[in-house]
């Protein structure tokens, strides 16, 4: 693969003369995770608790 780029592989990159380099903190924001479905995690947790509570009630009511 590198044989295609042998003429440029060792050149120093000087950056863009038109655009200043983005600050590191701003670059990090680009890759931060985001919640595509806002509130979904809370809804799943609420449903999980409802199911657990329902199961507990069923086991308490079951004859022993």
Tab-separated table of N, CA and C in Angstrom:
chain	number	residue	atom	x	y	z
A	1	UNK	N	0.828	-1.194	0.000
A	1	UNK	CA	0.000	0.000	0.000
A	1	UNK	C	0.870	1.255	0.000
A	2	UNK	N	1.924	1.272	0.780
A	2	UNK	CA	2.740	2.483	0.872
A	2	UNK	C	3.506	2.778	-0.400
A	3	UNK	N	3.666	1.785	-1.293
A	3	UNK	CA	4.400	2.048	-2.526
A	3	UNK	C	3.701	3.100	-3.381
A	4	UNK	N	2.389	3.229	-3.234
A	4	UNK	CA	1.644	4.252	-3.971
A	4	UNK	C	1.915	5.657	-3.432
A	5	UNK	N	2.378	5.752	-2.201
A	5	UNK	CA	2.556	7.051	-1.553
A	5	UNK	C	4.016	7.330	-1.195
A	6	UNK	N	4.937	6.597	-1.754
A	6	UNK	CA	6.349	6.771	-1.418
A	6	UNK	C	6.845	8.192	-1.640
A	7	UNK	N	6.298	8.886	-2.621
A	7	UNK	CA	6.768	10.237	-2.922
A	7	UNK	C	6.338	11.260	-1.879
A	8	UNK	N	5.299	10.956	-1.100
A	8	UNK	CA	4.812	11.943	-0.124
A	8	UNK	C	4.871	11.468	1.321
A	9	UNK	N	5.198	10.230	1.535
A	9	UNK	CA	5.097	9.643	2.875
A	9	UNK	C	5.989	10.325	3.901
A	10	UNK	N	7.134	10.825	3.507
A	10	UNK	CA	8.054	11.441	4.463
A	10	UNK	C	7.996	12.965	4.477
A	11	UNK	N	7.056	13.545	3.762
A	11	UNK	CA	6.947	15.004	3.749
A	11	UNK	C	6.306	15.502	5.037
A	12	UNK	N	6.743	16.645	5.502
A	12	UNK	CA	6.157	17.245	6.694
A	12	UNK	C	4.863	17.964	6.308
A	13	UNK	N	3.819	17.749	7.081
A	13	UNK	CA	2.543	18.404	6.819
A	13	UNK	C	2.535	19.738	7.542
A	14	UNK	N	2.296	20.806	6.826
A	14	UNK	CA	2.358	22.143	7.400
A	14	UNK	C	0.991	22.691	7.768
A	15	UNK	N	-0.045	21.961	7.479
A	15	UNK	CA	-1.381	22.425	7.818
A	15	UNK	C	-1.974	23.256	6.701
A	16	UNK	N	-3.177	23.742	6.928
A	16	UNK	CA	-3.877	24.536	5.932
A	16	UNK	C	-3.559	26.015	6.123
A	17	UNK	N	-3.216	26.711	5.060
A	17	UNK	CA	-2.980	28.148	5.186
A	17	UNK	C	-4.286	28.924	5.329
A	18	UNK	N	-5.406	28.316	4.966
A	18	UNK	CA	-6.700	29.010	5.003
A	18	UNK	C	-7.452	28.813	6.313
A	19	UNK	N	-7.251	27.696	6.951
A	19	UNK	CA	-8.010	27.379	8.167
A	19	UNK	C	-7.063	27.148	9.335
A	20	UNK	N	-7.289	27.856	10.447
A	20	UNK	CA	-6.447	27.617	11.625
A	20	UNK	C	-6.766	26.246	12.235
A	21	UNK	N	-5.809	25.716	12.952
A	21	UNK	CA	-5.996	24.411	13.589
A	21	UNK	C	-7.051	24.526	14.694
A	22	UNK	N	-7.937	23.554	14.747
A	22	UNK	CA	-9.007	23.544	15.744
A	22	UNK	C	-8.418	23.235	17.117
A	23	UNK	N	-8.854	23.953	18.159
A	23	UNK	CA	-8.354	23.657	19.510
A	23	UNK	C	-8.690	22.218	19.916
A	24	UNK	N	-7.851	21.638	20.739
A	24	UNK	CA	-8.004	20.247	21.149
A	24	UNK	C	-9.358	19.998	21.825
A	25	UNK	N	-9.803	20.946	22.660
A	25	UNK	CA	-11.087	20.773	23.356
A	25	UNK	C	-12.238	20.716	22.361
A	26	UNK	N	-12.170	21.510	21.313
A	26	UNK	CA	-13.228	21.499	20.303
A	26	UNK	C	-13.206	20.214	19.494
A	27	UNK	N	-12.020	19.713	19.211
A	27	UNK	CA	-11.923	18.452	18.476
A	27	UNK	C	-12.495	17.312	19.303
A	28	UNK	N	-12.286	17.346	20.595
A	28	UNK	CA	-12.799	16.281	21.461
A	28	UNK	C	-14.322	16.253	21.446
A	29	UNK	N	-14.961	17.405	21.331
A	29	UNK	CA	-16.426	17.468	21.324
A	29	UNK	C	-17.018	16.734	20.137
A	30	UNK	N	-16.292	16.708	19.041
A	30	UNK	CA	-16.785	16.038	17.846
A	30	UNK	C	-17.022	14.560	18.113
A	31	UNK	N	-16.174	13.958	18.938
A	31	UNK	CA	-16.235	12.530	19.153
A	31	UNK	C	-16.944	12.131	20.447
A	32	UNK	N	-17.538	13.076	21.141
A	32	UNK	CA	-18.248	12.755	22.381
A	32	UNK	C	-19.502	11.945	22.062
A	33	UNK	N	-19.836	10.975	22.897
A	33	UNK	CA	-21.064	10.209	22.661
A	33	UNK	C	-22.289	11.089	22.893
A	34	UNK	N	-23.365	10.733	22.263
A	34	UNK	CA	-24.600	11.479	22.451
A	34	UNK	C	-25.755	10.496	22.558
A	35	UNK	N	-26.840	10.957	23.140
A	35	UNK	CA	-28.012	10.101	23.299
A	35	UNK	C	-28.920	10.307	22.088
A	36	UNK	N	-28.928	9.345	21.194
A	36	UNK	CA	-29.758	9.445	20.001
A	36	UNK	C	-31.241	9.407	20.378
A	37	UNK	N	-31.550	8.656	21.408
A	37	UNK	CA	-32.931	8.559	21.879
A	37	UNK	C	-32.984	9.089	23.303
A	38	UNK	N	-33.183	10.388	23.431
A	38	UNK	CA	-33.186	11.027	24.740
A	38	UNK	C	-34.287	10.429	25.622
A	39	UNK	N	-33.927	10.022	26.815
A	39	UNK	CA	-34.878	9.466	27.768
A	39	UNK	C	-35.086	7.966	27.640
A	40	UNK	N	-34.484	7.358	26.626
A	40	UNK	CA	-34.682	5.927	26.396
A	40	UNK	C	-34.123	5.093	27.537
A	41	UNK	N	-32.929	5.430	28.017
A	41	UNK	CA	-32.311	4.669	29.109
A	41	UNK	C	-33.181	4.710	30.359
A	42	UNK	N	-33.739	5.879	30.671
A	42	UNK	CA	-34.599	6.013	31.853
A	42	UNK	C	-35.867	5.183	31.687
A	43	UNK	N	-36.420	5.175	30.479
A	43	UNK	CA	-37.622	4.396	30.216
A	43	UNK	C	-37.359	2.897	30.379
A	44	UNK	N	-36.225	2.442	29.890
A	44	UNK	CA	-35.853	1.030	30.024
A	44	UNK	C	-35.677	0.667	31.498
A	45	UNK	N	-35.027	1.526	32.256
A	45	UNK	CA	-34.819	1.264	33.683
A	45	UNK	C	-36.154	1.223	34.430
A	46	UNK	N	-37.054	2.124	34.082
A	46	UNK	CA	-38.379	2.154	34.719
A	46	UNK	C	-39.138	0.857	34.420
A	47	UNK	N	-39.091	0.434	33.165
A	47	UNK	CA	-39.786	-0.798	32.774
A	47	UNK	C	-39.181	-2.007	33.482
A	48	UNK	N	-37.857	-2.024	33.604
A	48	UNK	CA	-37.166	-3.116	34.296
A	48	UNK	C	-37.633	-3.205	35.750
A	49	UNK	N	-37.737	-2.058	36.416
A	49	UNK	CA	-38.194	-2.049	37.806
A	49	UNK	C	-39.635	-2.526	37.921
A	50	UNK	N	-40.484	-2.146	36.964
A	50	UNK	CA	-41.878	-2.598	36.970
A	50	UNK	C	-41.960	-4.122	36.833
A	51	UNK	N	-41.144	-4.674	35.939
A	51	UNK	CA	-41.153	-6.123	35.724
A	51	UNK	C	-40.647	-6.844	36.963
A	52	UNK	N	-39.577	-6.341	37.563
A	52	UNK	CA	-39.060	-6.969	38.784
A	52	UNK	C	-40.091	-6.928	39.907
A	53	UNK	N	-40.766	-5.794	40.047
A	53	UNK	CA	-41.793	-5.668	41.084
A	53	UNK	C	-42.936	-6.643	40.817
A	54	UNK	N	-43.326	-6.782	39.555
A	54	UNK	CA	-44.391	-7.710	39.179
A	54	UNK	C	-43.991	-9.148	39.500
A	55	UNK	N	-42.756	-9.508	39.211
A	55	UNK	CA	-42.278	-10.860	39.501
A	55	UNK	C	-42.251	-11.128	41.001
A	56	UNK	N	-41.835	-10.128	41.769
A	56	UNK	CA	-41.803	-10.286	43.222
A	56	UNK	C	-43.207	-10.509	43.763
A	57	UNK	N	-44.177	-9.772	43.238
A	57	UNK	CA	-45.561	-9.918	43.701
A	57	UNK	C	-46.087	-11.306	43.352
A	58	UNK	N	-45.724	-11.828	42.170
A	58	UNK	CA	-46.182	-13.156	41.761
A	58	UNK	C	-45.589	-14.237	42.651
A	59	UNK	N	-44.322	-14.092	43.019
A	59	UNK	CA	-43.684	-15.116	43.861
A	59	UNK	C	-44.234	-15.054	45.288
A	60	UNK	N	-44.638	-13.889	45.733
A	60	UNK	CA	-45.227	-13.766	47.080
A	60	UNK	C	-46.607	-14.396	47.127
A	61	UNK	N	-47.353	-14.270	46.007
A	61	UNK	CA	-48.719	-14.808	45.944
A	61	UNK	C	-48.765	-16.300	45.637
A	62	UNK	N	-47.679	-16.853	45.154
A	62	UNK	CA	-47.652	-18.265	44.749
A	62	UNK	C	-47.754	-19.135	46.011
A	63	UNK	N	-48.508	-20.233	45.884
A	63	UNK	CA	-48.608	-21.157	47.029
A	63	UNK	C	-47.278	-21.865	47.259
A	64	UNK	N	-46.983	-22.091	48.510
A	64	UNK	CA	-45.705	-22.722	48.851
A	64	UNK	C	-45.888	-24.093	49.400
